[in-house]
Coordinates of N, CA and C in Angstrom, one line a residue:
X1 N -8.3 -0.7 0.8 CA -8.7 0.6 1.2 C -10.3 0.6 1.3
X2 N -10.7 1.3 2.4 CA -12.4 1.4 2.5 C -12.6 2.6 3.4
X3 N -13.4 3.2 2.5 CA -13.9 4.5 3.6 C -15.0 5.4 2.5
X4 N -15.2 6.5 2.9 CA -15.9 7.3 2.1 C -15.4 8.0 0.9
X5 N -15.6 7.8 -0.2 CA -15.4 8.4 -1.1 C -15.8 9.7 -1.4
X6 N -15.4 10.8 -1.5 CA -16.1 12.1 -2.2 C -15.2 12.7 -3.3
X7 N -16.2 13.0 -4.2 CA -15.3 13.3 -5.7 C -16.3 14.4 -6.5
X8 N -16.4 15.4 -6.6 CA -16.7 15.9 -7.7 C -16.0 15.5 -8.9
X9 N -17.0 15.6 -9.9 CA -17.1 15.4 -11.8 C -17.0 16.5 -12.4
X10 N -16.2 16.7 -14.1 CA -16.5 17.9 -14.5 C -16.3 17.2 -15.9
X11 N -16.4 18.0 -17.1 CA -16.5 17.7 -18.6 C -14.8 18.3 -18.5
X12 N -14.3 18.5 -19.4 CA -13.3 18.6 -20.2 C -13.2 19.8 -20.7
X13 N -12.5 20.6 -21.0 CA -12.7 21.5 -22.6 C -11.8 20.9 -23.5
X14 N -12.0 20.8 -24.6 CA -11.6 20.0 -25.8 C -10.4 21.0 -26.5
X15 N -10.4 22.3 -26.4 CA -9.0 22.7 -26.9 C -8.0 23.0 -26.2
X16 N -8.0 22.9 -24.6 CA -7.1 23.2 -23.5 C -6.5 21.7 -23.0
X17 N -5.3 22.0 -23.3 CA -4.4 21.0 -22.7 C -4.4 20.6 -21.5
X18 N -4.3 19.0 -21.2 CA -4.2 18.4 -20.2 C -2.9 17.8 -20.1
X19 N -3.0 17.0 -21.3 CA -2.0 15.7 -21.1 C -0.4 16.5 -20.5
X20 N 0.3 17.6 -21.4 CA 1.3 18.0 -21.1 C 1.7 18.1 -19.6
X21 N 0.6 18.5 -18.7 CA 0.6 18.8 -17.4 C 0.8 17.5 -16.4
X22 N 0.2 16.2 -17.4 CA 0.3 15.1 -16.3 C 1.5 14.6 -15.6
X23 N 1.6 14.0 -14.8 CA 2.8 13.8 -13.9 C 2.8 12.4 -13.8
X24 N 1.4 11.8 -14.7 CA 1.4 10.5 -14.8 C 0.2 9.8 -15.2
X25 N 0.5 8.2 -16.1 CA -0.8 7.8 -16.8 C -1.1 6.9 -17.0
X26 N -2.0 6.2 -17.1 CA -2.1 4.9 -16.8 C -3.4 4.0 -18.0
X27 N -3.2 3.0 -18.6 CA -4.5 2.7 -19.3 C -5.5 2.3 -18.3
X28 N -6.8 2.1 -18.3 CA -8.0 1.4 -17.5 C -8.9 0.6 -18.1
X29 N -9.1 -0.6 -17.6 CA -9.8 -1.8 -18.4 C -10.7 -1.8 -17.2
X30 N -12.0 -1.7 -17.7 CA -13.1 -2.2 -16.6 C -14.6 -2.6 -16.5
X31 N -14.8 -3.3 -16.1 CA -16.3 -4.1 -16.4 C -16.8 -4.5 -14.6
X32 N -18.1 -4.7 -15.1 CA -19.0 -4.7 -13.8 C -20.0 -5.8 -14.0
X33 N -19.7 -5.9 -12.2 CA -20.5 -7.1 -12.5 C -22.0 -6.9 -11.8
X34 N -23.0 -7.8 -12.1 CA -24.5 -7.7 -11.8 C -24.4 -7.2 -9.6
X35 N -25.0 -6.4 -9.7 CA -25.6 -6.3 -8.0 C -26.4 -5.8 -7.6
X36 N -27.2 -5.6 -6.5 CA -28.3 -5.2 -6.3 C -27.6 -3.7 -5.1
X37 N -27.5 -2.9 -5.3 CA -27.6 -1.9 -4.5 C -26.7 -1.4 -4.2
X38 N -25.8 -2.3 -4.4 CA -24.1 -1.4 -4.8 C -23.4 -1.6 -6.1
X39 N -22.3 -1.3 -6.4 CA -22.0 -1.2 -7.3 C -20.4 -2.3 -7.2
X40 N -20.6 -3.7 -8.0 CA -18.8 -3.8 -7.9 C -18.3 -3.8 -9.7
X41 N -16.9 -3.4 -9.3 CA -16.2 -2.8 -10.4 C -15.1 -3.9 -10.0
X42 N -14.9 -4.6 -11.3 CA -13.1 -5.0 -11.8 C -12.6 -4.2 -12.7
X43 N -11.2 -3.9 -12.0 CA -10.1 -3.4 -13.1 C -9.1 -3.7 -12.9
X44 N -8.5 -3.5 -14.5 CA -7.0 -3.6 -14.6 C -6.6 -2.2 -15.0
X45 N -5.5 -2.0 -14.0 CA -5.0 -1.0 -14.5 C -3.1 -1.0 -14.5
X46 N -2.9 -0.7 -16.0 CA -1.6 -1.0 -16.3 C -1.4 -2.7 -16.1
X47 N -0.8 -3.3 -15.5 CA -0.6 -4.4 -14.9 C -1.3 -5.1 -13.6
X48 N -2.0 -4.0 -13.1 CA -2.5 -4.6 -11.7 C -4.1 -4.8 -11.3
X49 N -5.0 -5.7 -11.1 CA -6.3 -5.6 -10.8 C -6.6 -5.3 -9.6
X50 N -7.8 -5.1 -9.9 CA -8.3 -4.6 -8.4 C -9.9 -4.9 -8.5
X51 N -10.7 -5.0 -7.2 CA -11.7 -5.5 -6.9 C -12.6 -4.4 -6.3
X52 N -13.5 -3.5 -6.6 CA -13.9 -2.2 -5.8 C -15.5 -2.2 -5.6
X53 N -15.9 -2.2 -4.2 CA -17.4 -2.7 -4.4 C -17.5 -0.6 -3.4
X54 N -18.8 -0.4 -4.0 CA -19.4 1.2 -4.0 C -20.8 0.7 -3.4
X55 N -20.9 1.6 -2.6 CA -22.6 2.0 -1.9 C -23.0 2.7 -3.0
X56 N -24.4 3.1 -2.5 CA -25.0 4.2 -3.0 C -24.8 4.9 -2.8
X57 N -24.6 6.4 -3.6 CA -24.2 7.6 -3.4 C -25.0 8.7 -2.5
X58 N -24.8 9.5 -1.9 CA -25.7 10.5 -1.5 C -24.8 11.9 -1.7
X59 N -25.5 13.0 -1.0 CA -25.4 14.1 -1.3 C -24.8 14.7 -2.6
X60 N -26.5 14.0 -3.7 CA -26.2 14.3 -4.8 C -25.1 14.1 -5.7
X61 N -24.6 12.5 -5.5 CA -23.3 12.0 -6.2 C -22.6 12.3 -5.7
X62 N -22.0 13.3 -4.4 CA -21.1 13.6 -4.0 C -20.2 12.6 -3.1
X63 N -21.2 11.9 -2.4 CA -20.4 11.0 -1.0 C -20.7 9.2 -1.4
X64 N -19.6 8.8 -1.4 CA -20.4 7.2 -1.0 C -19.3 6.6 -0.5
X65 N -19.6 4.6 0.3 CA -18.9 4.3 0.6 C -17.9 3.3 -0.3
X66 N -16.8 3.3 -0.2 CA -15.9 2.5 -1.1 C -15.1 0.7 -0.3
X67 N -15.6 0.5 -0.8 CA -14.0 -0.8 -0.6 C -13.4 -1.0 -1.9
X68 N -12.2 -1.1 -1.3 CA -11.3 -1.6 -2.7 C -9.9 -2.5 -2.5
X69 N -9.5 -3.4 -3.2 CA -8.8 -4.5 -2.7 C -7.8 -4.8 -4.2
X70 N -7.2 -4.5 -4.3 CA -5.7 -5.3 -5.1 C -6.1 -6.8 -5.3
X71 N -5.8 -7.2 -6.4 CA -6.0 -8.4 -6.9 C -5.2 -9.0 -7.6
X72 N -4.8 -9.8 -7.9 CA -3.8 -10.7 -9.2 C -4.5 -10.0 -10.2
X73 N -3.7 -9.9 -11.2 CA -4.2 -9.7 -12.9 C -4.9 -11.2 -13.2
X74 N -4.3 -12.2 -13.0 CA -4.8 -13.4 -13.2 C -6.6 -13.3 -12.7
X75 N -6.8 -12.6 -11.4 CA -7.9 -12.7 -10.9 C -8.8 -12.3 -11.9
X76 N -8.5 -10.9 -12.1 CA -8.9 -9.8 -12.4 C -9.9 -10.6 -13.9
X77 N -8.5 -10.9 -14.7 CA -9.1 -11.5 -16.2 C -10.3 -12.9 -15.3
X78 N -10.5 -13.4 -14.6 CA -11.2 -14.4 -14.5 C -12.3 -13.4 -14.2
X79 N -12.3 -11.9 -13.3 CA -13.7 -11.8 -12.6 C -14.4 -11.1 -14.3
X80 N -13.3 -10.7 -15.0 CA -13.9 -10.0 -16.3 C -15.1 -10.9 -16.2
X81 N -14.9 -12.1 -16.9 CA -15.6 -13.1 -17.5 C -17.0 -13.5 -17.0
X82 N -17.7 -12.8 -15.6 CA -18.3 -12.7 -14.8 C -19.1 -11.1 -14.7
X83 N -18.6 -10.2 -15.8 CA -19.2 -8.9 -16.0 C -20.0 -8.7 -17.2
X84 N -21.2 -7.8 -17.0 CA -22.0 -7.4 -17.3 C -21.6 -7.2 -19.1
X85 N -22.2 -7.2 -20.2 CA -21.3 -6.6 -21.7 C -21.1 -5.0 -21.0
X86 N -20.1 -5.0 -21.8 CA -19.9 -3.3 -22.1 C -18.7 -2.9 -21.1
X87 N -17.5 -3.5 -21.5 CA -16.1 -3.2 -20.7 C -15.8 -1.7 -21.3
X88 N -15.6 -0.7 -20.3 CA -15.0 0.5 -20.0 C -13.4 0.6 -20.3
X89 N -13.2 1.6 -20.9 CA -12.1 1.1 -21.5 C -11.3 2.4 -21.8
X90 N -10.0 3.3 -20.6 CA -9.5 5.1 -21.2 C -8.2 5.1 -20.6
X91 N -7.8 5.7 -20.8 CA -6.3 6.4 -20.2 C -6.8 7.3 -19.1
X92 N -6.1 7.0 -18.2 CA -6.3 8.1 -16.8 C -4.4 9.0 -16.6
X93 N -5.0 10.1 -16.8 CA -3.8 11.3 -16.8 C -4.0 11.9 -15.4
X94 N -3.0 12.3 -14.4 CA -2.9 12.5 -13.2 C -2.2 13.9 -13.2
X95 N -3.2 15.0 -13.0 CA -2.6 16.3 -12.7 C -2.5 17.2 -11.9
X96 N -1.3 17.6 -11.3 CA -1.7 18.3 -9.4 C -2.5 19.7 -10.0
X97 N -2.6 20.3 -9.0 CA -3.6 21.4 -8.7 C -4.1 21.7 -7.5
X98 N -3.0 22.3 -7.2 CA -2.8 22.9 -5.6 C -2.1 21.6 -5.2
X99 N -3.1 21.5 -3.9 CA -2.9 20.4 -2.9 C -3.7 19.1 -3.8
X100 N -4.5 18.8 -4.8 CA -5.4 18.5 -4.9 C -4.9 17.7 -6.2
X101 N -5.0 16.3 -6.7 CA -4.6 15.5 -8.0 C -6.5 15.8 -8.3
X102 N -6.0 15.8 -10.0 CA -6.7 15.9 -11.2 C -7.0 14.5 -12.1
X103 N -7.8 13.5 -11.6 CA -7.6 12.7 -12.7 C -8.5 12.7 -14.4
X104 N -8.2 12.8 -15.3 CA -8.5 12.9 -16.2 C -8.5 11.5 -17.1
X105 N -10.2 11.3 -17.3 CA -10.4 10.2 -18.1 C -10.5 10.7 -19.7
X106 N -10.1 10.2 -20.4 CA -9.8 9.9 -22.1 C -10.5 8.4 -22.5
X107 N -11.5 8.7 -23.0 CA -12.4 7.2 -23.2 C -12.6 7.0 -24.7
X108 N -12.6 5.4 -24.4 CA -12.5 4.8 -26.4 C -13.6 4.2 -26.4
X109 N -13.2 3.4 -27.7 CA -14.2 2.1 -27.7 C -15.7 3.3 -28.0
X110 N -16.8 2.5 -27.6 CA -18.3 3.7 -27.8 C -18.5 5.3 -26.8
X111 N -17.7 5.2 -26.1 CA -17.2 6.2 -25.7 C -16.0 6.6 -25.8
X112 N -15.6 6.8 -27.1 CA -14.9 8.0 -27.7 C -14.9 9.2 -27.9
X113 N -14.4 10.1 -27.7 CA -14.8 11.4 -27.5 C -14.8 12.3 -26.1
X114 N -15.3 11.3 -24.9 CA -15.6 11.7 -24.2 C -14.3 11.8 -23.1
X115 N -14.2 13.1 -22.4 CA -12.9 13.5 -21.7 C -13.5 14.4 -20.3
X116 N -13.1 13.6 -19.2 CA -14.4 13.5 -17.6 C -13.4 14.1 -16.7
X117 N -13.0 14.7 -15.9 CA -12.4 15.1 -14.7 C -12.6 14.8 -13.3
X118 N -12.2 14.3 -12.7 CA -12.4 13.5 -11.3 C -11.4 14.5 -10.2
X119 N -11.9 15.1 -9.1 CA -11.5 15.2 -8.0 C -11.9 15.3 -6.9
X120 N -11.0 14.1 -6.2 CA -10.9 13.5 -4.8 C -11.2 14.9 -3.6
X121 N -11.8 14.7 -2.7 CA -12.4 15.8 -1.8 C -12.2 15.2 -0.1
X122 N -11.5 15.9 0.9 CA -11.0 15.4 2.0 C -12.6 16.1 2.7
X123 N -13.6 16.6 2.3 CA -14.4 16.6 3.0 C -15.5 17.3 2.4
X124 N -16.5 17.5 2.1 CA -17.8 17.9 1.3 C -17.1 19.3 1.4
X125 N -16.8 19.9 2.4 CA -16.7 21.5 2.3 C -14.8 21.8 1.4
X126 N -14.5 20.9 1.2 CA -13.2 21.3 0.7 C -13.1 21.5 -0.9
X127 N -12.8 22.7 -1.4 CA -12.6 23.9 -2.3 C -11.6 23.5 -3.4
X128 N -11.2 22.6 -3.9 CA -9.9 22.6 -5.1 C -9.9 23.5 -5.5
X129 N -8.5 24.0 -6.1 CA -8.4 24.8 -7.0 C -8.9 24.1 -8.5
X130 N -9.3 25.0 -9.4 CA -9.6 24.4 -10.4 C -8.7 24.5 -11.3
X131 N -8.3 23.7 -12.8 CA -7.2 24.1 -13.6 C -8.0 24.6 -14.8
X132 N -7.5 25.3 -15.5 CA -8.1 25.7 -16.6 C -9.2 25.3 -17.8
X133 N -8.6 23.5 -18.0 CA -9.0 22.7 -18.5 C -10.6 22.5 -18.3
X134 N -10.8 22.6 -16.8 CA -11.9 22.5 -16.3 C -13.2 22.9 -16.8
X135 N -14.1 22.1 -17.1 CA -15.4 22.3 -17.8 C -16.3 22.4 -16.6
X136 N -18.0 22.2 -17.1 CA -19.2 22.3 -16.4 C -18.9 21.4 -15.2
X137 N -19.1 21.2 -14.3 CA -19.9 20.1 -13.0 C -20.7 19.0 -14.0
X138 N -20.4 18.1 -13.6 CA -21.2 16.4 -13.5 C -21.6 16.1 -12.7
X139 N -21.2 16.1 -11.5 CA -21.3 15.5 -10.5 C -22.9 15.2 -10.4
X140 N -23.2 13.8 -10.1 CA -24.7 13.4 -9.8 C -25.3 13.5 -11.2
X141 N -24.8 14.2 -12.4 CA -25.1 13.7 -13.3 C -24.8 12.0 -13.7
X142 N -25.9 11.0 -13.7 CA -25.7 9.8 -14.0 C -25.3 9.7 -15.4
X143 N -25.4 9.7 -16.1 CA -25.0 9.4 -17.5 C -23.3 9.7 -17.6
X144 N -22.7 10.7 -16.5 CA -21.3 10.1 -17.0 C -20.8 9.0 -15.6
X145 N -21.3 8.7 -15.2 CA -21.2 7.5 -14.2 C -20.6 6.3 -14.9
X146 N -19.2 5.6 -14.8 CA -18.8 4.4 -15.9 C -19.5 3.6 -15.6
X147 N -20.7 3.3 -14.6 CA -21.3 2.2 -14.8 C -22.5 1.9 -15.9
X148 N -22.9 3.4 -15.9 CA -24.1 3.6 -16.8 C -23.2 3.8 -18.4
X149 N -22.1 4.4 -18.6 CA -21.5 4.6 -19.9 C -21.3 2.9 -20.4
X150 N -21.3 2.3 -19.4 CA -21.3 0.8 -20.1 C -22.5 0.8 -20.6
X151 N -24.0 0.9 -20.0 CA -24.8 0.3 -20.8 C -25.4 1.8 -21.8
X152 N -25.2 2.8 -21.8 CA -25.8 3.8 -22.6 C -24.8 4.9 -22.9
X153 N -23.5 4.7 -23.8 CA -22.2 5.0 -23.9 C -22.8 6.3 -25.1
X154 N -21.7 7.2 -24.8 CA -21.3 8.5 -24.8 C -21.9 8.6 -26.7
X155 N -21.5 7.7 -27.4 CA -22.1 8.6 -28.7 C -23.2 7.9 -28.9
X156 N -24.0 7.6 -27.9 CA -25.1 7.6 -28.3 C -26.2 9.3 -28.3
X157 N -25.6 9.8 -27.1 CA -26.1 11.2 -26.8 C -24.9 12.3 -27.0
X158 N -23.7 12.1 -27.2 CA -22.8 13.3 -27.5 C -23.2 14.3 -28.1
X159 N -24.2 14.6 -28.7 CA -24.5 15.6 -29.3 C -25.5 16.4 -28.5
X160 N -25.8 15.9 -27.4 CA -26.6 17.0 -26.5 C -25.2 17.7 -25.8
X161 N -24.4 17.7 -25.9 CA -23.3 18.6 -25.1 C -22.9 19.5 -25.8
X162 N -22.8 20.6 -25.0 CA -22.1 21.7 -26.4 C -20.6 21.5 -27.4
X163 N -20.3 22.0 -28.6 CA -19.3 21.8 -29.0 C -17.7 21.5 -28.7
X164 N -17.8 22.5 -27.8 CA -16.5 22.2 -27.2 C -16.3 21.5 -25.6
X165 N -17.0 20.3 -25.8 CA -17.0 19.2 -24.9 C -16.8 17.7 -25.5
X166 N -17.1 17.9 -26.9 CA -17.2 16.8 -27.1 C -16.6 16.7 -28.8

């Protein structure tokens, strides 16, 4: 797959249920490796790797370009070994909303606590419905970006979020 990515980010609310709503879930193992100007990501997810190299973002975290490629698991554990410290490491819960899937990150390891909301956008101007769950906007906030949670992870600052985010 390669094309433009657009996604708004949101926080979580911490007493409103997600998980019951998912229609599906998956664990995520992921680490990065060193680059200059884009970003590449290995992961496993569930059983399968993948290879995903990112542009730089523009309109304010909103847009960038993606490739992403399927990999052997075999691969995958060798490109680990070739990443940066600080493997990413959550459960991704999948929930519709409207026309629109919800993915929901659940994060361990030094980022524990922390519960992120991802949705995919067919075009800057297109509107999701939102689900209840739904917290503040992130979007272009860097600090929940998984590449930066690798090197400056969630309890190190969780306490600048209000209570019921974190």
């Amino acid at each position: 797959m390669s094309g433009y990515e657009i996604e708004r980010k949101f926080l979580v609310h911490k007493d409103r249920d997600f998980k019951s709503r998912a229609y599906a879930q998956s664990r995520i193992k992921q680490g990065y490796i060193a680059a200059k100007g884009a970003t590449v990501r290995v992961r496993m997810r569930d059983n399968q790797g993948y290879l995903t190299i990112k542009g730089p973002s523009s309109d304010g975290g909103l847009k960038r370009y993606e490739f992403e490629k399927e990999i052997s698991p075999e691969e995958a554990e060798q490109l680990f070994k070739l990443c940066e410290p600080g493997i990413i490491d959550k459960t991704r819960y999948l929930v519709r909303s409207g026309s629109h899937v919800v993915e929901v990150d659940e994060f361990y390891g030094d980022n524990e606590g922390l519960v992120m909301a991802e949705i995919e956008l067919a075009s800057e101007d297109d509107h999701p419905e939102l689900p209840d769950f739904i917290g503040p906007e992130v979007t272009g906030d860097k600090r929940f970006y998984n590449k930066q949670l690798r090197r400056y992870p969630y309890v190190i600052w969780r306490d600048t979020l209000p209570p019921e985010y974190r």
